[in-house]
C-alpha positions as CSV (number, residue, x, y, z in Angstrom):
1,Q,7.3,19.9,-26.9
2,V,6.6,16.3,-26.0
3,R,3.6,14.4,-27.1
4,L,2.5,11.4,-25.4
5,V,0.0,8.8,-26.3
6,E,-1.1,6.0,-24.1
7,S,-2.8,2.8,-24.9
8,G,-3.8,-0.2,-23.1
9,G,-6.9,0.7,-21.4
10,G,-10.1,-1.3,-21.4
11,L,-12.5,-3.0,-19.3
12,V,-11.5,-5.8,-16.9
13,Q,-13.0,-8.1,-14.3
14,A,-11.8,-7.6,-10.8
15,G,-8.8,-9.7,-10.1
16,G,-7.6,-9.4,-13.8
17,S,-4.8,-7.5,-15.6
18,L,-4.0,-4.8,-17.9
19,R,-0.9,-3.4,-19.3
20,L,-0.7,0.4,-20.2
21,S,1.7,1.8,-22.7
22,C,2.9,5.4,-23.2
23,A,4.9,6.5,-26.2
24,A,6.6,9.8,-26.1
25,S,7.6,12.0,-29.1
26,G,8.9,15.2,-29.7
27,S,11.8,16.8,-27.6
28,I,12.5,13.2,-25.9
29,F,15.9,14.3,-24.8
30,S,14.5,16.8,-22.4
31,I,12.4,14.0,-20.5
32,N,13.6,12.7,-16.9
33,D,11.1,11.4,-15.0
34,M,7.9,9.5,-16.7
35,G,4.9,8.5,-14.7
36,W,1.2,7.0,-14.4
37,Y,-1.6,9.2,-12.8
38,R,-4.9,8.5,-12.4
39,Q,-8.6,10.2,-11.8
40,G,-11.3,8.1,-10.6
41,P,-15.1,9.5,-11.0
42,G,-15.6,12.5,-8.2
43,K,-11.8,12.1,-7.4
44,Q,-8.5,14.3,-7.5
45,R,-5.7,13.0,-9.9
46,E,-3.4,11.0,-7.9
47,L,0.1,9.6,-8.5
48,V,-0.1,5.9,-9.4
49,A,3.9,5.3,-10.0
50,D,6.7,6.8,-11.7
51,I,10.4,6.1,-13.0
52,S,13.5,8.1,-13.7
53,R,15.4,7.9,-16.7
54,R,17.7,5.6,-14.7
55,G,15.1,3.4,-13.8
56,A,14.1,4.4,-10.0
57,T,10.8,3.6,-9.3
58,N,8.2,5.1,-7.1
59,Y,4.8,3.5,-6.3
60,A,1.6,4.8,-4.3
61,R,0.8,2.4,-1.3
62,S,-2.2,1.2,-2.5
63,V,-0.4,-0.3,-5.6
64,K,2.8,-1.8,-4.4
65,G,3.3,-5.4,-5.2
66,R,0.4,-5.2,-7.7
67,F,1.5,-2.6,-10.3
68,T,4.8,-2.6,-12.1
69,I,6.3,0.6,-13.9
70,S,9.0,0.0,-16.4
71,R,10.5,2.3,-19.2
72,D,12.3,1.4,-22.6
73,N,14.2,4.7,-23.2
74,A,15.3,2.9,-26.5
75,K,11.6,3.2,-27.6
76,N,10.6,6.4,-25.7
77,T,7.7,4.2,-24.2
78,V,6.9,3.8,-20.5
79,Y,4.7,1.1,-19.3
80,L,2.2,0.0,-16.3
81,Q,1.7,-3.3,-15.7
82,M,-1.5,-3.8,-13.5
83,N,-2.4,-7.0,-11.5
84,D,-5.2,-7.9,-9.3
85,L,-7.0,-4.8,-10.1
86,K,-9.8,-3.7,-7.8
87,P,-13.2,-1.8,-8.9
88,E,-12.1,1.1,-7.1
89,E,-9.2,1.3,-9.4
90,T,-11.7,2.5,-12.2
91,A,-10.1,5.7,-13.6
92,V,-9.0,7.4,-16.7
93,Y,-5.0,7.0,-16.2
94,Y,-2.8,9.6,-17.6
95,C,1.0,9.2,-18.8
96,N,3.1,11.8,-17.3
97,A,6.5,13.1,-18.8
98,K,8.5,15.8,-16.8
99,S,11.1,17.8,-19.2
100,V,13.9,20.1,-18.2
101,V,14.8,22.8,-20.6
102,S,17.1,25.6,-19.4
103,G,16.5,25.0,-16.2
104,D,12.6,24.8,-16.5
105,E,10.6,22.3,-15.7
106,W,7.8,21.4,-18.0
107,D,4.7,18.8,-17.2
108,Y,3.5,17.1,-20.3
109,W,0.1,14.8,-20.5
110,G,-1.2,12.1,-22.5
111,Q,-4.7,12.1,-23.5
112,G,-5.9,9.3,-20.7
113,T,-6.9,5.8,-21.2
114,Q,-10.1,4.7,-19.5
115,V,-9.5,1.6,-17.3
116,T,-12.7,0.0,-16.1
117,V,-12.6,-2.9,-13.3
118,S,-15.9,-4.8,-13.0
119,S,-17.0,-6.3,-9.8
């Protein structure tokens, strides 16, 4: 089992910045990729960015150049630095961890943290 706890959400004006953190605990040795997803009002959950254990990153096209995902394996924590935020990026942001145990892949989710961008 893996437990994920997010922090860092809040209210920010358009053009502002926020940094999200997600701390993992439990069976952390089994975690491969970690990432951030978001779900806006009336929208489906979508990938924002993810990062492999070795640091390879992947971003949604809409956030490239503005968001940066990073990972501290020693602290079992993944971060999402969000700059130049837009009102349409108001959403609940969820941390995700993909774990592989005995060949089976498991998806773990945090409880979510609200990000509200005012215009």
